[in-house]
Amino acid sequence: MNKKALNWAQLGFQYSKTDYRFTATYENGTWNAGSLVDDEMILVHEGAPSLHYAQQCFEGMKAQSAEDGRVLLFRPDLNSERMNLTTQRLLMPEVPKRLFIRAIEETVRANSAWIPPYGSGASLYIRPMLIGVGENLGLNPAQQYEFRVFVSPVGPYYKDAGLAVISLAVSEMDRAAPAGTGSFKAGANYAGGLLATLKAKELGANEALYLDSAEHRYIDEAGSANIVIAMKDGSFITPSSNAILPSITRRSLMHLAGKQLSMKTEERPIDLRKEFAQFEEVAACGTAAVLSPVGKIWFDKKWHTVCQDGQTVGPIMQEMYDLLVGIQKGELADNFNWLHEVEI
Ligand SMILES: *Cc1c(COP(=O)(O)O)cnc(C)c1O
């Protein structure tokens, strides 16, 4: 199929309207089969619980073109499992894995002209979402739900193309309570973070970095990405916290660091101030951020530089990035069976 005439290499992380989206409805205890539609607008009741009480959740993933033309998803089964952990927490109906995967495959296939070509540096972002719709007023779960999947071709999440070094500013605001909803991809977690992101940007940072909300000591995560750290002792660590989103990218990087690069890996609380001097390289990771090396972090009223100059990508994160992206694009061996091909 002919590709759209887009300037793929110039794309940022923005919504572009593609031709089709998938929608399915849950009513009277069952899901309908769902179908592709071309209308990007959703008509919902003014009393819908998703609008008032944020009874909604979402997922994020990407489809990539391989050199041989295959279209590859990365571990979509984990997105399905994570969405269904969120649905339990928010009293929403589970989206069956078969429906979830089929919806994604159909949407990607129907929009194949929008899938950025191999080598363009862009990819097709996929946004599955589940919203409580239907008439409601009191604080009750919705009676009806819409599951929708739309896609948009995207470039890098942080402005500069490629492996750009970013900076983070520790937020004075909390993202999520220890036994709250921080570990779920629920929209309710994100509106409160908009101001924290704005404040971080005012300091010249790309994003806010959250510490644990109980003690403001341990690293939780960035606004839309988890944190991984290569320590001076050669270990590769990531925060353990029940308030952070269990990033699929982070879980994959930890696995690659341990199994493929034979590094000592550990998931444990990381005390930012106490341990900062032991950080060799830091990165933010996620579907959108991929792996973005962090050059400096703002805390205690000043910038703290990671590595020597805070601007150069370190060798460990470069290797991790090459490994992860190489697998996602089908360039390197998929040793752990992470890729899911969409027949176009
Ligand atoms: C989506 C998201 C991530 C990244 O998760 P991936 O599964 O790697 O895409 C990290 N943190 C937050 C807060 C997120 O919403």
CSV table of C-alpha atoms and ligand atoms in Angstrom, one decimal:
chain,number,residue,atom,x,y,z
A,1,MET,CA,0.0,0.0,0.0
A,2,ASN,CA,1.2,3.5,-0.7
A,3,LYS,CA,2.4,5.5,2.3
A,4,LYS,CA,1.0,8.9,3.0
A,5,ALA,CA,3.2,11.7,1.8
A,6,LEU,CA,4.3,12.8,5.3
A,7,ASN,CA,7.7,14.3,6.2
A,8,TRP,CA,8.3,11.3,8.5
A,9,ALA,CA,11.7,12.5,9.8
A,10,GLN,CA,10.2,15.8,11.0
A,11,LEU,CA,7.3,14.3,13.1
A,12,GLY,CA,7.1,15.2,16.7
A,13,PHE,CA,5.0,13.5,19.4
A,14,GLN,CA,1.7,14.9,18.1
A,15,TYR,CA,-1.7,13.7,17.1
A,16,SER,CA,-2.3,13.2,13.4
A,17,LYS,CA,-5.7,12.1,12.3
A,18,THR,CA,-5.4,8.7,10.6
A,19,ASP,CA,-8.2,7.1,8.5
A,20,TYR,CA,-9.6,4.5,11.0
A,21,ARG,CA,-10.1,3.8,14.7
A,22,PHE,CA,-11.6,0.7,16.4
A,23,THR,CA,-14.5,0.9,18.8
A,24,ALA,CA,-16.3,-1.7,20.9
A,25,THR,CA,-19.1,-1.2,23.4
A,26,TYR,CA,-19.8,-3.0,26.7
A,27,GLU,CA,-23.4,-3.1,27.7
A,28,ASN,CA,-25.6,-5.4,29.8
A,29,GLY,CA,-22.5,-7.4,30.9
A,30,THR,CA,-21.0,-8.1,27.5
A,31,TRP,CA,-18.8,-6.7,24.8
A,32,ASN,CA,-20.0,-6.4,21.3
A,33,ALA,CA,-17.7,-7.5,18.4
A,34,GLY,CA,-16.6,-3.9,17.8
A,35,SER,CA,-15.7,-2.4,14.4
A,36,LEU,CA,-13.5,0.1,12.6
A,37,VAL,CA,-15.0,3.6,12.2
A,38,ASP,CA,-13.7,6.7,10.5
A,39,ASP,CA,-15.2,9.3,12.9
A,40,GLU,CA,-12.6,10.5,15.3
A,41,MET,CA,-15.2,12.1,17.5
A,42,ILE,CA,-16.9,10.3,20.4
A,43,LEU,CA,-20.4,11.2,21.4
A,44,VAL,CA,-20.9,10.7,25.2
A,45,HIS,CA,-23.6,11.5,27.7
A,46,GLU,CA,-22.9,14.6,29.8
A,47,GLY,CA,-23.2,12.6,33.0
A,48,ALA,CA,-20.6,10.0,31.9
A,49,PRO,CA,-18.4,8.9,34.8
A,50,SER,CA,-15.3,9.1,32.7
A,51,LEU,CA,-15.9,12.9,32.4
A,52,HIS,CA,-16.7,13.6,36.0
A,53,TYR,CA,-14.9,11.0,38.1
A,54,ALA,CA,-12.1,10.0,35.7
A,55,GLN,CA,-13.4,6.4,35.4
A,56,GLN,CA,-11.2,5.7,32.4
A,57,CYS,CA,-7.8,4.2,31.6
A,58,PHE,CA,-5.5,3.9,28.7
A,59,GLU,CA,-2.4,2.2,27.2
A,60,GLY,CA,0.4,3.2,25.0
A,61,MET,CA,2.5,1.2,22.6
A,62,LYS,CA,4.1,1.4,19.2
A,63,ALA,CA,4.2,-0.4,15.8
A,64,GLN,CA,7.5,-0.3,14.0
A,65,SER,CA,8.4,-1.2,10.4
A,66,ALA,CA,11.2,-3.7,10.0
A,67,GLU,CA,13.6,-3.5,7.1
A,68,ASP,CA,11.9,-6.4,5.4
A,69,GLY,CA,8.5,-4.6,5.6
A,70,ARG,CA,7.1,-6.6,8.6
A,71,VAL,CA,5.1,-4.5,11.0
A,72,LEU,CA,6.1,-5.3,14.6
A,73,LEU,CA,4.4,-4.7,18.0
A,74,PHE,CA,6.5,-5.0,21.2
A,75,ARG,CA,5.0,-7.2,23.9
A,76,PRO,CA,1.4,-6.2,23.4
A,77,ASP,CA,0.3,-9.0,25.8
A,78,LEU,CA,1.8,-7.0,28.6
A,79,ASN,CA,-0.2,-3.9,27.7
A,80,SER,CA,-3.4,-6.1,27.8
A,81,GLU,CA,-2.5,-7.5,31.2
A,82,ARG,CA,-1.7,-4.0,32.6
A,83,MET,CA,-5.0,-2.6,31.3
A,84,ASN,CA,-6.8,-5.4,33.0
A,85,LEU,CA,-5.1,-4.7,36.3
A,86,THR,CA,-6.3,-1.1,35.9
A,87,THR,CA,-9.8,-2.1,35.1
A,88,GLN,CA,-10.0,-4.1,38.3
A,89,ARG,CA,-8.8,-1.2,40.4
A,90,LEU,CA,-11.3,1.2,38.7
A,91,LEU,CA,-14.3,-1.2,38.7
A,92,MET,CA,-14.4,-1.3,35.0
A,93,PRO,CA,-15.0,-4.4,32.9
A,94,GLU,CA,-12.0,-6.4,31.7
A,95,VAL,CA,-11.1,-6.0,28.0
A,96,PRO,CA,-10.6,-9.6,26.9
A,97,LYS,CA,-7.0,-10.1,25.6
A,98,ARG,CA,-8.4,-11.4,22.3
A,99,LEU,CA,-10.5,-8.3,21.8
A,100,PHE,CA,-7.6,-6.0,22.8
A,101,ILE,CA,-5.1,-7.6,20.4
A,102,ARG,CA,-7.6,-7.9,17.5
A,103,ALA,CA,-8.6,-4.2,17.9
A,104,ILE,CA,-4.9,-3.2,17.7
A,105,GLU,CA,-4.2,-5.4,14.8
A,106,GLU,CA,-7.2,-4.2,12.8
A,107,THR,CA,-6.5,-0.5,13.5
A,108,VAL,CA,-2.8,-0.8,12.5
A,109,ARG,CA,-3.7,-2.8,9.4
A,110,ALA,CA,-6.5,-0.3,8.4
A,111,ASN,CA,-4.0,2.6,8.8
A,112,SER,CA,-1.0,0.9,7.1
A,113,ALA,CA,-0.5,3.9,4.9
A,114,TRP,CA,0.3,5.8,8.1
A,115,ILE,CA,2.9,3.4,9.5
A,116,PRO,CA,6.3,5.3,9.2
A,117,PRO,CA,8.7,3.5,6.9
A,118,TYR,CA,11.8,1.7,8.2
A,119,GLY,CA,14.7,4.0,8.7
A,120,SER,CA,12.6,7.2,9.1
A,121,GLY,CA,13.1,7.4,12.8
A,122,ALA,CA,9.3,7.6,13.3
A,123,SER,CA,6.8,4.9,14.5
A,124,LEU,CA,3.1,4.4,14.8
A,125,TYR,CA,1.9,5.2,18.3
A,126,ILE,CA,-1.1,3.2,19.4
A,127,ARG,CA,-3.5,4.4,22.0
A,128,PRO,CA,-6.0,1.9,23.4
A,129,MET,CA,-8.4,3.5,25.8
A,130,LEU,CA,-11.4,2.5,28.0
A,131,ILE,CA,-14.0,5.0,29.2
A,132,GLY,CA,-17.1,4.8,31.3
A,133,VAL,CA,-19.9,6.3,29.3
A,134,GLY,CA,-23.7,6.5,29.7
A,135,GLU,CA,-26.1,8.4,31.9
A,136,ASN,CA,-25.0,8.8,35.5
A,137,LEU,CA,-24.9,11.4,38.3
A,138,GLY,CA,-23.8,9.9,41.6
A,139,LEU,CA,-20.4,8.5,42.3
A,140,ASN,CA,-21.0,5.0,40.8
A,141,PRO,CA,-19.3,3.0,38.2
A,142,ALA,CA,-20.7,3.4,34.7
A,143,GLN,CA,-23.2,1.0,33.2
A,144,GLN,CA,-21.7,1.2,29.7
A,145,TYR,CA,-18.1,1.4,28.4
A,146,GLU,CA,-16.4,2.2,25.2
A,147,PHE,CA,-13.1,0.6,24.3
A,148,ARG,CA,-11.4,2.5,21.5
A,149,VAL,CA,-8.0,2.2,19.8
A,150,PHE,CA,-6.6,5.0,17.6
A,151,VAL,CA,-3.2,5.4,16.1
A,152,SER,CA,-0.9,8.3,15.1
A,153,PRO,CA,2.5,8.4,13.4
A,154,VAL,CA,5.0,10.0,15.8
A,155,GLY,CA,8.6,11.1,16.1
A,156,PRO,CA,10.6,11.6,19.2
A,157,TYR,CA,8.8,12.4,22.5
A,158,TYR,CA,11.5,14.9,23.6
A,159,LYS,CA,12.1,17.6,21.1
A,160,ASP,CA,15.5,16.9,19.5
A,161,ALA,CA,15.6,13.9,17.3
A,162,GLY,CA,17.5,10.7,18.1
A,163,LEU,CA,19.1,9.9,21.4
A,164,ALA,CA,18.8,13.4,23.0
A,165,VAL,CA,20.0,13.9,26.6
A,166,ILE,CA,17.2,15.3,28.8
A,167,SER,CA,17.1,17.0,32.2
A,168,LEU,CA,14.6,16.4,35.0
A,169,ALA,CA,13.5,18.6,37.9
A,170,VAL,CA,12.4,17.1,41.2
A,171,SER,CA,8.8,18.1,41.8
A,172,GLU,CA,7.6,19.6,45.1
A,173,MET,CA,4.2,18.1,44.2
A,174,ASP,CA,3.4,14.4,44.6
A,175,ARG,CA,2.2,12.2,41.8
A,176,ALA,CA,0.7,9.3,43.6
A,177,ALA,CA,0.1,8.1,47.1
A,178,PRO,CA,1.8,4.9,48.3
A,179,ALA,CA,-1.5,2.9,48.3
A,180,GLY,CA,-3.2,5.0,45.6
A,181,THR,CA,-3.5,4.5,41.9
A,182,GLY,CA,0.0,5.4,40.7
A,183,SER,CA,0.8,1.9,39.5
A,184,PHE,CA,-2.2,2.0,37.1
A,185,LYS,CA,-2.4,3.8,33.7
A,186,ALA,CA,-5.5,5.7,34.9
A,187,GLY,CA,-6.1,9.2,33.4
A,188,ALA,CA,-6.8,10.4,37.0
A,189,ASN,CA,-3.1,10.3,37.7
A,190,TYR,CA,-2.1,12.7,35.0
A,191,ALA,CA,-4.2,15.9,35.2
A,192,GLY,CA,-2.6,16.6,38.6
A,193,GLY,CA,0.8,16.3,37.0
A,194,LEU,CA,0.3,19.0,34.4
A,195,LEU,CA,1.3,21.7,36.8
A,196,ALA,CA,4.3,19.7,38.0
A,197,THR,CA,5.5,19.4,34.3
A,198,LEU,CA,4.9,23.1,33.8
A,199,LYS,CA,7.0,24.0,36.8
A,200,ALA,CA,9.8,21.6,35.7
A,201,LYS,CA,9.8,23.3,32.2
A,202,GLU,CA,10.0,26.7,33.8
A,203,LEU,CA,13.2,25.5,35.4
A,204,GLY,CA,14.5,24.5,32.0
A,205,ALA,CA,13.9,20.7,32.5
A,206,ASN,CA,12.1,18.4,30.0
A,207,GLU,CA,10.0,16.8,32.7
A,208,ALA,CA,9.2,16.5,36.4
A,209,LEU,CA,10.9,13.8,38.5
A,210,TYR,CA,8.8,12.5,41.4
A,211,LEU,CA,10.1,11.3,44.7
A,212,ASP,CA,8.1,9.0,46.9
A,213,SER,CA,5.3,10.9,48.5
A,214,ALA,CA,5.7,9.5,52.0
A,215,GLU,CA,9.3,10.7,52.6
A,216,HIS,CA,10.4,12.6,49.5
A,217,ARG,CA,13.6,10.7,49.5
A,218,TYR,CA,13.4,7.8,47.1
A,219,ILE,CA,13.1,8.1,43.3
A,220,ASP,CA,9.6,7.2,42.0
A,221,GLU,CA,9.5,8.1,38.3
A,222,ALA,CA,9.2,10.9,35.8
A,223,GLY,CA,5.9,12.3,34.5
A,224,SER,CA,5.5,9.7,31.8
A,225,ALA,CA,8.6,7.5,32.1
A,226,ASN,CA,10.3,5.2,34.6
A,227,ILE,CA,13.9,5.6,35.7
A,228,VAL,CA,16.9,3.3,35.2
A,229,ILE,CA,20.3,3.9,36.6
A,230,ALA,CA,23.8,2.5,35.8
A,231,MET,CA,25.7,2.6,39.1
A,232,LYS,CA,29.5,3.2,39.4
A,233,ASP,CA,29.8,-0.3,40.9
A,234,GLY,CA,28.6,-1.7,37.5
A,235,SER,CA,25.1,-2.6,38.6
A,236,PHE,CA,21.9,-1.6,36.8
A,237,ILE,CA,19.1,-0.5,39.1
A,238,THR,CA,15.6,0.8,39.0
A,239,PRO,CA,13.3,2.0,41.8
A,240,SER,CA,11.0,-0.4,43.5
A,241,SER,CA,7.8,1.4,44.5
A,242,ASN,CA,4.1,0.6,44.5
A,243,ALA,CA,3.3,4.1,43.3
A,244,ILE,CA,5.0,3.9,39.9
A,245,LEU,CA,3.6,2.7,36.6
A,246,PRO,CA,5.1,-0.7,35.8
A,247,SER,CA,6.7,0.3,32.5
A,248,ILE,CA,7.1,-2.5,29.9
A,249,THR,CA,10.1,-0.7,28.5
A,250,ARG,CA,11.7,-0.7,31.9
A,251,ARG,CA,11.0,-4.3,32.6
A,252,SER,CA,12.5,-5.2,29.2
A,253,LEU,CA,15.6,-3.1,29.8
A,254,MET,CA,16.2,-4.7,33.2
A,255,HIS,CA,15.8,-8.1,31.6
A,256,LEU,CA,18.3,-7.2,28.8
A,257,ALA,CA,20.8,-5.7,31.2
A,258,GLY,CA,20.8,-8.9,33.3
A,259,LYS,CA,20.4,-11.6,30.7
A,260,GLN,CA,22.1,-10.2,27.6
A,261,LEU,CA,24.7,-7.8,29.1
A,262,SER,CA,25.3,-9.9,32.2
A,263,MET,CA,25.0,-6.9,34.5
A,264,LYS,CA,24.0,-7.2,38.1
A,265,THR,CA,20.4,-5.8,38.2
A,266,GLU,CA,18.4,-4.8,41.2
A,267,GLU,CA,15.0,-3.3,41.8
A,268,ARG,CA,15.1,-1.4,45.1
A,269,PRO,CA,14.4,1.9,46.8
A,270,ILE,CA,16.9,4.5,45.5
A,271,ASP,CA,17.6,7.4,47.8
A,272,LEU,CA,18.3,10.3,45.4
A,273,ARG,CA,20.4,12.6,47.7
A,274,LYS,CA,22.4,9.8,49.4
A,275,GLU,CA,23.1,7.8,46.2
A,276,PHE,CA,23.5,10.5,43.6
A,277,ALA,CA,27.3,10.5,43.8
A,278,GLN,CA,27.2,6.8,42.8
A,279,PHE,CA,25.2,7.3,39.7
A,280,GLU,CA,27.2,6.6,36.5
A,281,GLU,CA,24.4,7.1,34.0
A,282,VAL,CA,20.7,7.8,34.4
A,283,ALA,CA,17.9,7.4,31.8
A,284,ALA,CA,14.1,7.8,31.6
A,285,CYS,CA,12.3,5.0,29.7
A,286,GLY,CA,8.9,4.3,28.3
A,287,THR,CA,7.2,3.6,25.0
A,288,ALA,CA,7.1,7.3,24.2
A,289,ALA,CA,10.5,8.3,25.7
A,290,VAL,CA,12.1,5.0,24.5
A,291,LEU,CA,15.4,5.4,26.4
A,292,SER,CA,16.3,9.0,27.1
A,293,PRO,CA,19.6,9.6,28.9
A,294,VAL,CA,19.3,12.1,31.7
A,295,GLY,CA,22.2,14.6,31.9
A,296,LYS,CA,21.2,16.6,34.9
A,297,ILE,CA,18.7,16.6,37.7
A,298,TRP,CA,17.4,19.7,39.6
A,299,PHE,CA,16.9,19.2,43.4
A,300,ASP,CA,17.6,21.1,46.6
A,301,LYS,CA,17.6,24.4,44.5
A,302,LYS,CA,20.3,23.5,42.1
A,303,TRP,CA,21.3,21.4,39.1
A,304,HIS,CA,23.2,18.2,39.7
A,305,THR,CA,25.1,16.9,36.7
A,306,VAL,CA,25.2,13.2,36.0
A,307,CYS,CA,28.5,12.1,34.4
A,308,GLN,CA,31.0,14.8,33.6
A,309,ASP,CA,29.3,17.2,31.3
A,310,GLY,CA,25.7,16.4,31.5
A,311,GLN,CA,25.3,16.5,27.7
A,312,THR,CA,26.9,13.4,26.3
A,313,VAL,CA,25.2,10.0,26.0
A,314,GLY,CA,27.1,7.5,28.1
A,315,PRO,CA,28.3,4.2,26.7
A,316,ILE,CA,26.0,2.0,28.9
A,317,MET,CA,22.7,3.8,27.9
A,318,GLN,CA,23.9,3.9,24.3
A,319,GLU,CA,24.3,0.2,24.3
A,320,MET,CA,21.0,-0.4,26.1
A,321,TYR,CA,19.2,1.9,23.6
A,322,ASP,CA,20.8,0.1,20.6
A,323,LEU,CA,19.8,-3.2,22.0
A,324,LEU,CA,16.2,-2.3,22.8
A,325,VAL,CA,15.5,-0.4,19.5
A,326,GLY,CA,17.4,-3.0,17.5
A,327,ILE,CA,15.0,-5.7,18.8
A,328,GLN,CA,11.9,-3.5,18.4
A,329,LYS,CA,12.8,-2.9,14.7
A,330,GLY,CA,13.6,-6.5,14.0
A,331,GLU,CA,17.3,-5.8,13.4
A,332,LEU,CA,18.6,-7.9,16.3
A,333,ALA,CA,17.6,-11.4,17.4
A,334,ASP,CA,14.3,-11.5,19.3
A,335,ASN,CA,15.7,-13.9,21.9
A,336,PHE,CA,12.9,-13.6,24.3
A,337,ASN,CA,10.0,-13.7,21.8
A,338,TRP,CA,8.9,-10.2,22.5
A,339,LEU,CA,7.8,-9.3,19.0
A,340,HIS,CA,4.3,-9.7,17.6
A,341,GLU,CA,3.9,-9.3,13.9
A,342,VAL,CA,0.8,-7.7,12.4
A,343,GLU,CA,0.0,-9.2,9.0
A,344,ILE,CA,-0.7,-6.2,6.7
B,1,LIG,C1,3.1,4.8,30.2
B,1,LIG,C2,3.9,5.3,31.3
B,1,LIG,C3,5.2,4.8,31.4
B,1,LIG,C4,5.9,3.9,30.4
B,1,LIG,O1,5.4,2.6,30.3
B,1,LIG,P1,5.7,1.7,29.1
B,1,LIG,O2,5.0,0.5,29.3
B,1,LIG,O3,7.2,1.5,29.0
B,1,LIG,O4,5.3,2.5,27.9
B,1,LIG,C5,6.0,5.2,32.6
B,1,LIG,N1,5.4,6.0,33.5
B,1,LIG,C6,4.2,6.5,33.4
B,1,LIG,C7,3.7,7.4,34.4
B,1,LIG,C8,3.4,6.1,32.3
B,1,LIG,O5,2.2,6.6,32.2
